[in-house]
Coordinates of C-alpha atoms in Angstrom, one line a residue:
X1 CA 3.0 -12.3 -16.3
X2 CA 1.8 -9.9 -19.1
X3 CA 4.4 -6.9 -18.7
X4 CA 2.3 -4.1 -17.7
X5 CA -0.4 -5.6 -16.3
X6 CA 0.0 -3.7 -13.3
X7 CA -0.8 -0.3 -15.3
X8 CA -4.7 -1.4 -16.2
X9 CA -5.5 -2.2 -12.0
X10 CA -5.2 1.6 -11.6
X11 CA -7.5 2.7 -15.1
X12 CA -10.7 1.7 -16.3
X13 CA -8.9 1.3 -20.0
X14 CA -9.3 -2.7 -20.8
X15 CA -6.2 -4.3 -21.1
X16 CA -5.0 -5.8 -24.4
X17 CA -2.5 -8.8 -23.6
X18 CA -1.1 -8.7 -27.1
X19 CA 0.2 -5.2 -26.4
X20 CA 3.3 -4.4 -25.5
X21 CA 4.2 -1.2 -23.9
X22 CA 7.1 -0.1 -22.1
X23 CA 5.3 -0.2 -18.5
X24 CA 7.0 3.0 -17.4
X25 CA 5.8 5.3 -20.4
X26 CA 2.7 3.7 -20.2
X27 CA 2.7 4.6 -16.7
X28 CA 3.6 8.0 -16.6
X29 CA 1.1 8.3 -19.0
X30 CA -1.5 7.0 -17.5
X31 CA -1.0 8.1 -14.3
X32 CA -1.6 11.8 -15.1
X33 CA -4.5 11.5 -17.6
X34 CA -6.2 9.2 -14.6
X35 CA -10.1 10.5 -14.6
X36 CA -12.8 9.6 -12.3
X37 CA -16.4 8.9 -14.6
X38 CA -19.6 10.4 -13.1
X39 CA -18.5 12.8 -10.4
X40 CA -18.8 16.5 -10.2
X41 CA -15.0 17.7 -10.7
X42 CA -15.6 20.4 -8.3
X43 CA -13.8 21.3 -5.1
X44 CA -16.0 20.1 -1.7
X45 CA -16.7 23.4 0.4
X46 CA -14.0 23.6 2.6
X47 CA -15.9 23.5 5.7
X48 CA -15.9 19.8 4.9
X49 CA -12.2 19.7 5.3
X50 CA -10.3 19.2 8.0
X51 CA -7.4 21.3 6.4
X52 CA -9.2 24.7 5.1
X53 CA -7.4 26.0 2.3
X54 CA -5.2 29.0 2.8
X55 CA -4.4 30.7 -0.8
X56 CA -1.1 31.7 -0.7
X57 CA 0.3 34.6 -3.0
X58 CA 1.5 33.9 -6.6
X59 CA -1.6 31.2 -6.2
X60 CA -4.7 30.7 -8.5
X61 CA -7.7 29.5 -7.1
X62 CA -8.7 27.8 -10.0
X63 CA -7.6 24.3 -11.1
X64 CA -4.9 23.8 -13.5
X65 CA -3.8 20.5 -13.9
X66 CA -2.3 18.5 -10.9
X67 CA 0.0 19.3 -8.2
X68 CA 3.1 18.6 -7.4
X69 CA 2.6 17.0 -4.8
X70 CA 0.7 14.8 -6.7
X71 CA 3.9 14.9 -9.6
X72 CA 6.2 13.7 -6.3
X73 CA 3.6 10.9 -5.8
X74 CA 3.6 9.7 -9.3
X75 CA 7.4 9.6 -9.3
X76 CA 7.3 7.8 -5.5
X77 CA 4.4 5.1 -7.3
X78 CA 7.2 4.7 -10.1
X79 CA 10.1 3.6 -7.5
X80 CA 8.0 1.5 -5.9
X81 CA 7.4 -0.1 -8.7
X82 CA 10.8 -0.1 -9.6
X83 CA 12.1 -1.6 -5.8
X84 CA 8.7 -4.0 -6.2
X85 CA 10.7 -5.6 -9.3
X86 CA 14.4 -5.1 -8.0
X87 CA 13.9 -7.1 -4.4
X88 CA 10.2 -9.0 -4.5
X89 CA 7.1 -7.7 -2.8
X90 CA 8.2 -6.0 0.2
X91 CA 4.5 -4.2 1.4
X92 CA 5.5 -3.2 5.0
X93 CA 9.1 -1.9 3.6
X94 CA 7.6 -0.3 0.8
X95 CA 4.5 1.3 3.1
X96 CA 7.7 3.1 5.3
X97 CA 8.8 4.5 2.3
X98 CA 6.2 5.8 1.2
X99 CA 5.1 7.2 4.3
X100 CA 8.1 9.0 5.1
X101 CA 8.6 10.5 2.0
X102 CA 4.9 12.5 2.6
X103 CA 5.8 13.3 6.1
X104 CA 8.8 15.3 5.0
X105 CA 7.1 16.6 2.5
X106 CA 4.3 17.9 5.0
X107 CA 7.3 18.9 7.0
X108 CA 8.9 21.2 4.8
X109 CA 5.4 22.7 4.0
X110 CA 4.6 23.3 7.0
X111 CA 6.4 26.2 6.6
X112 CA 4.5 28.3 5.1
X113 CA 1.6 27.5 6.8
X114 CA 0.5 29.3 8.9
X115 CA -0.6 27.0 11.8
X116 CA 0.7 23.8 10.7
X117 CA 2.3 21.4 13.1
X118 CA 5.9 19.6 11.6
X119 CA 5.9 16.2 12.8
X120 CA 9.9 15.6 13.2
X121 CA 11.5 19.0 11.6
X122 CA 11.0 21.1 15.4
X123 CA 14.2 23.0 15.0
X124 CA 13.1 25.2 11.8
X125 CA 10.8 28.2 12.6
X126 CA 7.6 28.9 10.4
X127 CA 8.2 31.3 7.6
X128 CA 6.7 35.1 7.7
X129 CA 3.8 35.7 6.0
X130 CA 5.0 37.8 2.9
X131 CA 7.3 34.0 2.1
X132 CA 4.7 32.2 1.9
X133 CA 4.1 31.4 -2.0
X134 CA 3.0 28.5 -4.2
X135 CA 7.0 29.0 -6.0
X136 CA 8.7 28.3 -2.5
X137 CA 5.9 25.9 -1.2
X138 CA 6.6 24.0 -4.3
X139 CA 10.6 23.9 -3.6
X140 CA 10.7 23.3 0.1
X141 CA 8.4 20.0 -0.7
X142 CA 10.3 18.7 -3.9
X143 CA 13.8 19.4 -2.1
X144 CA 11.5 16.6 0.5
X145 CA 10.9 14.2 -1.7
X146 CA 13.5 14.1 -3.8
X147 CA 16.4 13.8 -0.5
X148 CA 14.3 11.2 1.1
X149 CA 13.0 9.1 -2.3
X150 CA 17.1 8.8 -3.2
X151 CA 17.3 7.4 0.7
X152 CA 15.4 4.8 0.3
X153 CA 15.6 4.0 -3.8
X154 CA 19.7 5.1 -4.0
X155 CA 19.7 2.5 -7.4
X156 CA 17.3 4.9 -9.3
X157 CA 19.5 8.0 -7.9
X158 CA 20.4 9.2 -11.9
X159 CA 16.8 8.9 -12.5
X160 CA 15.1 11.1 -9.7
X161 CA 18.0 13.6 -9.8
X162 CA 17.1 14.0 -14.2
X163 CA 13.1 14.8 -13.2
X164 CA 14.5 17.6 -10.7
X165 CA 16.5 18.7 -13.0
X166 CA 13.6 18.5 -15.5
X167 CA 12.1 20.8 -12.9
X168 CA 14.4 23.9 -12.1
X169 CA 15.3 22.6 -8.9
X170 CA 19.5 22.1 -8.6
X171 CA 19.9 18.3 -7.1
X172 CA 23.5 18.9 -5.7
X173 CA 22.1 22.0 -3.9
X174 CA 22.7 20.7 0.0
X175 CA 21.9 23.8 1.7
X176 CA 20.3 23.4 5.2
X177 CA 19.4 26.8 5.6
X178 CA 16.3 27.4 7.6
X179 CA 15.6 30.6 5.7
X180 CA 15.1 29.6 2.4
X181 CA 13.2 26.4 0.3
X182 CA 15.2 24.2 -0.8
X183 CA 17.6 24.8 3.1
X184 CA 13.8 23.7 4.8
X185 CA 13.0 21.1 1.9
X186 CA 16.9 19.3 2.9
X187 CA 16.0 19.2 7.0
X188 CA 12.9 17.8 6.6
X189 CA 14.7 15.4 4.7
X190 CA 17.2 15.0 7.4
X191 CA 14.8 15.3 10.4
X192 CA 13.1 12.1 9.2
X193 CA 15.7 9.9 8.8
X194 CA 17.0 10.7 11.6
X195 CA 14.6 10.6 13.3
X196 CA 13.2 7.0 11.6
X197 CA 17.1 5.6 11.9
X198 CA 17.0 3.8 14.9
X199 CA 13.0 3.2 14.6
X200 CA 12.8 -1.1 14.6
X201 CA 12.3 -1.1 10.5
X202 CA 16.5 -2.5 11.0
X203 CA 17.2 -0.2 6.9
X204 CA 20.6 0.4 8.0
X205 CA 20.9 -3.2 9.2
X206 CA 22.8 -2.5 12.4
X207 CA 20.8 -4.1 14.4
X208 CA 22.1 -6.6 16.5
X209 CA 23.4 -10.5 14.3
X210 CA 22.2 -8.3 11.0
X211 CA 26.1 -8.2 9.8
X212 CA 25.2 -4.4 7.6
X213 CA 22.3 -6.5 6.3
X214 CA 19.1 -4.5 5.7
X215 CA 15.7 -5.3 7.6
X216 CA 17.2 -8.4 8.8
X217 CA 15.5 -10.6 11.0
X218 CA 16.8 -10.1 14.3
X219 CA 13.6 -11.0 16.6
X220 CA 14.5 -14.9 15.3
X221 CA 10.9 -15.9 14.2
X222 CA 11.3 -19.0 13.3
X223 CA 7.6 -21.4 11.7
X224 CA 7.2 -24.5 13.3
X225 CA 6.2 -25.7 10.5
X226 CA 8.4 -27.1 7.9
X227 CA 7.2 -26.5 3.6
X228 CA 7.2 -30.6 4.2
X229 CA 6.2 -31.2 7.5
X230 CA 2.8 -29.3 8.7
X231 CA 2.8 -30.5 13.0
X232 CA 0.2 -27.7 14.3
X233 CA -2.3 -26.5 12.1
X234 CA -2.9 -23.3 13.8
X235 CA 0.4 -22.4 13.1
X236 CA 1.6 -20.8 10.3
X237 CA 3.2 -22.7 7.2
X238 CA 5.8 -21.7 4.2
X239 CA 5.2 -22.9 1.3
X240 CA 7.1 -23.9 -1.6
X241 CA 7.0 -21.5 -4.7
X242 CA 8.2 -22.7 -8.4
X243 CA 9.7 -19.6 -10.7
X244 CA 9.6 -19.7 -14.4
X245 CA 12.5 -21.3 -14.7
X246 CA 11.9 -24.3 -13.2
X247 CA 13.5 -23.9 -9.6
X248 CA 11.2 -24.5 -6.1
X249 CA 11.9 -22.5 -3.0
X250 CA 10.0 -22.4 0.0
X251 CA 10.6 -17.9 1.1
X252 CA 11.4 -17.5 4.5
X253 CA 8.3 -14.8 6.2
X254 CA 8.5 -11.6 5.8
X255 CA 9.6 -9.4 7.5
X256 CA 8.8 -10.8 11.1
X257 CA 9.9 -8.6 13.3
X258 CA 7.6 -5.3 11.7
X259 CA 5.6 -5.3 14.8
X260 CA 9.2 -3.7 16.8
X261 CA 8.5 -0.9 14.6
X262 CA 7.9 2.2 16.0
X263 CA 4.7 4.1 14.5
X264 CA 4.2 7.3 13.5
X265 CA 0.8 8.5 15.1
X266 CA 0.3 5.1 17.0
X267 CA 1.2 5.0 20.7
X268 CA 2.4 1.2 20.4
X269 CA 2.5 -1.2 17.6
X270 CA -0.6 -3.7 19.9
X271 CA -2.5 -0.8 20.5
X272 CA -5.1 -2.1 19.0
X273 CA -3.9 -6.1 18.2
X274 CA -6.6 -8.3 17.2
X275 CA -8.7 -10.5 20.0
X276 CA -7.5 -14.2 18.6
X277 CA -8.4 -16.6 15.9
X278 CA -11.1 -19.1 15.9
X279 CA -8.7 -22.8 16.0
X280 CA -8.8 -26.2 13.9
X281 CA -12.1 -27.9 16.0
X282 CA -13.8 -25.4 16.1
X283 CA -17.1 -24.9 13.9
X284 CA -16.7 -21.0 12.8
X285 CA -12.9 -22.5 11.1
X286 CA -14.6 -25.0 10.1
X287 CA -17.4 -23.1 8.4
X288 CA -14.8 -20.7 7.0
X289 CA -12.2 -23.1 5.8
X290 CA -15.9 -24.3 4.1
X291 CA -16.0 -21.3 2.6
X292 CA -13.4 -20.4 1.2
X293 CA -13.5 -23.9 -0.6
X294 CA -16.4 -23.1 -2.4
X295 CA -15.5 -19.7 -3.5
X296 CA -12.8 -20.8 -5.3
X297 CA -14.9 -23.8 -6.7
X298 CA -18.1 -21.5 -8.0
X299 CA -15.6 -18.4 -8.7
X300 CA -17.2 -15.7 -11.8
X301 CA -15.3 -13.5 -14.2
X302 CA -16.1 -10.3 -11.7
X303 CA -14.9 -12.5 -8.7
X304 CA -11.5 -12.9 -11.3
X305 CA -11.1 -9.7 -11.8
X306 CA -12.0 -8.5 -8.0
X307 CA -9.0 -10.7 -6.8
X308 CA -6.8 -9.9 -8.9
X309 CA -7.1 -6.2 -9.2
X310 CA -6.5 -6.5 -5.9
X311 CA -3.8 -9.1 -5.3
X312 CA -1.8 -6.5 -8.3
X313 CA 0.4 -8.1 -10.5
X314 CA 3.8 -7.0 -12.0
X315 CA 5.4 -3.7 -11.0
X316 CA 3.2 -3.2 -8.1
X317 CA 3.3 -0.6 -6.2
X318 CA 1.3 -2.9 -3.4
X319 CA -1.4 -1.9 -0.6
X320 CA -0.1 1.4 0.6
X321 CA 0.7 2.6 -3.4
X322 CA -2.7 1.7 -4.4
X323 CA -4.1 3.6 -1.8
X324 CA -2.0 6.5 -2.4
X325 CA -3.0 6.2 -6.5
X326 CA -7.0 6.5 -4.9
X327 CA -6.0 9.6 -2.6
X328 CA -4.2 10.8 -5.9
X329 CA -7.6 10.4 -8.6
X330 CA -9.6 12.6 -5.6
X331 CA -6.9 14.9 -6.0
X332 CA -8.7 15.0 -9.6
X333 CA -12.0 14.3 -8.7
X334 CA -11.6 17.1 -6.6
X335 CA -9.5 19.8 -8.3
X336 CA -6.9 20.0 -5.4
X337 CA -4.2 22.5 -5.0
X338 CA -0.8 22.1 -3.3
X339 CA -1.8 22.3 -0.4
X340 CA -4.7 20.0 -0.3
X341 CA -2.7 17.3 -1.5
X342 CA 0.2 17.3 0.7
X343 CA -2.1 17.1 3.2
X344 CA -3.9 14.2 2.2
X345 CA -1.1 12.2 0.7
X346 CA 0.4 12.8 4.3
X347 CA -2.6 11.0 6.3
X348 CA -3.2 8.6 3.3
X349 CA 0.6 7.7 3.9
X350 CA 1.1 7.8 7.7
X351 CA -2.3 5.6 7.7
X352 CA -1.2 2.8 5.3
X353 CA 2.6 2.4 7.0
X354 CA 1.2 2.5 10.9
X355 CA -2.1 0.3 10.2
X356 CA 1.2 -2.8 8.7
X357 CA 2.8 -2.0 11.8
X358 CA -0.1 -3.1 13.8
X359 CA -1.5 -5.4 11.3
X360 CA 2.5 -7.6 11.8
X361 CA 2.4 -7.3 15.9
X362 CA -0.9 -8.7 15.3
X363 CA 0.2 -11.0 11.8
X364 CA 3.1 -12.5 14.5
X365 CA 1.4 -12.4 18.2
X366 CA -0.9 -15.2 16.4
X367 CA 1.5 -17.0 13.9
X368 CA -1.6 -18.0 12.5
X369 CA -2.3 -20.4 9.7
X370 CA -3.4 -19.8 6.0
X371 CA -6.3 -21.5 4.1
X372 CA -3.5 -23.2 1.5
X373 CA -3.0 -25.8 4.7
X374 CA -6.1 -25.7 6.6
X375 CA -7.8 -26.4 3.0
X376 CA -5.9 -29.5 2.8
X377 CA -6.2 -30.1 7.1
X378 CA -10.2 -30.4 6.3
X379 CA -10.5 -32.1 3.3
X380 CA -7.7 -34.9 3.0
X381 CA -8.6 -37.2 0.7
X382 CA -11.8 -36.0 -0.3
X383 CA -13.2 -34.9 -3.3
X384 CA -13.9 -31.2 -4.0
X385 CA -14.1 -28.5 -7.0
X386 CA -10.9 -26.3 -7.0
X387 CA -8.5 -24.3 -9.8
X388 CA -5.6 -27.0 -10.9
X389 CA -3.6 -24.6 -11.4
X390 CA -2.0 -23.0 -14.8
X391 CA -3.0 -24.3 -18.4
X392 CA -5.8 -26.5 -16.2
X393 CA -9.2 -24.4 -15.1
X394 CA -11.3 -26.0 -11.8
X395 CA -10.9 -29.4 -11.6
X396 CA -11.9 -32.4 -9.1
X397 CA -9.0 -32.9 -7.1
X398 CA -8.5 -34.7 -3.5
X399 CA -8.6 -31.6 -0.5
X400 CA -4.3 -32.0 -0.1
X401 CA -4.1 -31.1 -3.9
X402 CA -5.8 -27.6 -3.5
X403 CA -4.1 -24.3 -4.6
X404 CA -5.3 -20.2 -4.3
X405 CA -6.3 -19.1 -7.1
X406 CA -3.1 -17.5 -8.1
X407 CA 0.1 -18.0 -10.1
X408 CA 2.8 -21.1 -8.7
X409 CA 5.9 -17.9 -8.7
X410 CA 3.4 -16.0 -5.9
X411 CA 1.3 -19.1 -4.7
X412 CA 0.6 -18.0 -1.2
X413 CA 2.1 -14.8 1.4
X414 CA 5.2 -15.6 3.1
X415 CA 4.2 -14.0 6.0
X416 CA 1.1 -16.0 8.8
X417 CA -2.3 -15.2 8.0
X418 CA -4.7 -13.5 10.7
X419 CA -5.4 -10.9 10.0
X420 CA -5.6 -8.8 6.4
X421 CA -2.8 -7.0 5.0
X422 CA -4.9 -6.0 2.3
X423 CA -8.1 -5.8 5.0
X424 CA -6.2 -3.8 7.4
X425 CA -4.1 -1.0 5.7
X426 CA -7.7 -0.6 3.4
X427 CA -9.4 -0.1 6.0
X428 CA -6.9 2.2 7.7
X429 CA -6.4 4.4 4.3
X430 CA -10.8 4.1 3.3
X431 CA -11.2 5.3 6.6
X432 CA -9.2 8.0 6.9
X433 CA -10.4 9.4 2.9
X434 CA -13.4 9.1 4.3
X435 CA -12.8 11.7 6.9
X436 CA -11.0 14.0 5.2
X437 CA -13.1 14.4 2.3
X438 CA -16.1 14.5 4.4
X439 CA -18.0 11.8 2.7
X440 CA -18.0 8.1 1.8
X441 CA -18.3 8.3 -2.1
X442 CA -15.7 7.7 -4.6
X443 CA -16.6 6.6 -7.8
X444 CA -14.1 4.9 -9.3
X445 CA -14.1 2.5 -12.1
X446 CA -11.6 0.2 -13.3
X447 CA -12.2 -2.7 -16.5
X448 CA -10.6 -5.9 -15.6
X449 CA -9.9 -8.4 -18.6
X450 CA -10.7 -11.6 -15.7
X451 CA -7.4 -14.0 -15.4
X452 CA -4.7 -12.3 -17.3
X453 CA -2.5 -12.5 -13.9
X454 CA -3.3 -16.0 -13.3
X455 CA -4.3 -17.8 -16.2
X456 CA -4.1 -15.8 -19.4
X457 CA -4.7 -18.8 -22.3
X458 CA -8.1 -18.8 -20.3
X459 CA -9.2 -15.4 -20.3
X460 CA -13.4 -14.1 -19.4
X461 CA -14.7 -11.4 -19.8
X462 CA -14.1 -7.7 -19.6
X463 CA -15.0 -6.8 -16.2
X464 CA -16.0 -3.5 -14.7
X465 CA -15.8 -3.2 -11.4
X466 CA -17.3 -0.4 -9.5
X467 CA -16.1 1.5 -6.6
X468 CA -18.1 3.3 -5.1
X469 CA -17.5 3.9 -2.2
X470 CA -14.3 4.0 0.1
X471 CA -16.2 1.6 2.4
X472 CA -16.7 -0.5 -0.2
X473 CA -13.5 -0.7 -1.9
X474 CA -12.0 -1.7 1.3
X475 CA -14.4 -4.3 1.9
X476 CA -13.9 -5.6 -1.6
X477 CA -10.1 -5.5 -0.7
X478 CA -10.6 -7.8 2.1
X479 CA -12.9 -10.3 0.5
X480 CA -10.5 -10.5 -2.7
X481 CA -8.2 -11.7 0.1
X482 CA -11.1 -15.0 0.8
X483 CA -11.8 -15.3 -2.7
X484 CA -9.3 -15.8 -4.4
X485 CA -8.1 -18.4 -0.8
X486 CA -5.1 -16.3 0.5
X487 CA -7.5 -15.8 3.9
X488 CA -10.8 -17.0 5.7
X489 CA -13.4 -14.6 6.5
X490 CA -11.8 -14.1 9.7
X491 CA -9.0 -13.0 8.7
X492 CA -10.6 -10.3 6.7
X493 CA -13.7 -8.9 9.1
X494 CA -10.9 -8.8 12.5
X495 CA -8.4 -6.4 9.2
X496 CA -11.0 -4.5 8.2
X497 CA -11.6 -3.7 11.4
X498 CA -8.4 -3.2 12.8
X499 CA -7.7 -1.1 10.4
X500 CA -10.5 1.3 11.4
X501 CA -9.4 2.1 14.3
X502 CA -6.2 2.8 13.0
X503 CA -7.7 5.0 11.1
X504 CA -9.5 6.5 13.2
X505 CA -6.6 7.0 15.8
X506 CA -4.3 8.2 12.8
X507 CA -7.2 11.4 11.8
X508 CA -7.3 12.2 15.4
X509 CA -3.3 12.2 15.4
X510 CA -3.4 14.4 11.8
X511 CA -6.0 16.6 13.6
X512 CA -3.6 18.3 16.4
X513 CA -1.0 18.7 13.2
X514 CA -3.3 21.2 11.0
X515 CA -5.4 22.5 13.7
X516 CA -4.6 25.5 16.7

């Protein structure tokens, strides 16, 4: 794969595979300079926003560039990308990291707002009016972000320390004095970390027989099917991956216990559990499996671009990070203040975290099959057209040889199919962005070289993907998983429906924290 492929998923500059640039340097440059085409850069009227910006001492309402909250979001995305390179993609885990970072940021900021109610920082009083300056807010949120990021990404603690120093704050200041901004920030991080220490995520490996292994599966989940024998076609089957060195292995289910994690805003992980998926023998499933086969057989360059853009590549920030970046695009588009960024990123990432929890509750409740196995079952010994794999292009094959449009090293997500995580998280995050801005318009455009992540020797045209609205962007994310062969349509549509229910619930919860 191309080392800097992850970068072009966020930006409109055409990806050029022959150019080799250090990914983190380019990431830092491009993320600051992102521009949204075709939309006004003016702020939306306050009456459309649930959070009414309240100008504070020392602050200008004229836009002077990204806020410090935005810059901490950059750092959070960089650390997420590094974490995924070290540990392989962990979308559930990193969604929790990102959400709790911005919960801590929100809680610290809330002490300098006239009405906002913190989530976990309940022991600290609201600061007097004359202390509610932009400078104090910046210091408070910086200590909150720094402490939580170091706790979640300890391998990057030196880089985070250097960044704190570069913006003029002492990373060694561990004050818990609630009368100072640094004390409030440190207290906010401490409150979040303590409140979520035993939230079901098993971050510290101290649940059951984990023996200190972080995120160990304490649920005892075991797949019904083995990678070699599928005894129940309705249930999930692990699949073999082939790594670049030729090693072949079938990864186990990723965090099968995640439905047991306590949501931040929902009453329970099963609050909106999806209805049952279609089963083998039903006309609906037969139709949906056929749709997957036909979509792949006739895949266009535009569809390849959609699949790859939404799938993500090396240095991935996963779905939560993807939608955080979209929220950051909105910040630039609408010339956000620090207050507005704190609110939007908080809302957006709580939606992503709780959507993952709700999604995993449904996934493990039904333990449902993916198209990889379903196509093999329905089309065994039948001749079909499909993607033959890297370097092979589209070929005629037997149904049992069919595969998703994905590299050998990551053939298929290692967890049950129903419902789609992309669809659920996108449904939730698109809904809160729509509700927060008071308008479904997004207006982003992405240029993408079709196939460069999947078949770099057979790349197609440069495609411009138009992300016209938040809703259509979520739907693009969902259908990308059907086109790519990771999900059937039921996984997608029910995932979007679940996500939108979560998004609306998160938004109602959010309003309780920002309105009197």
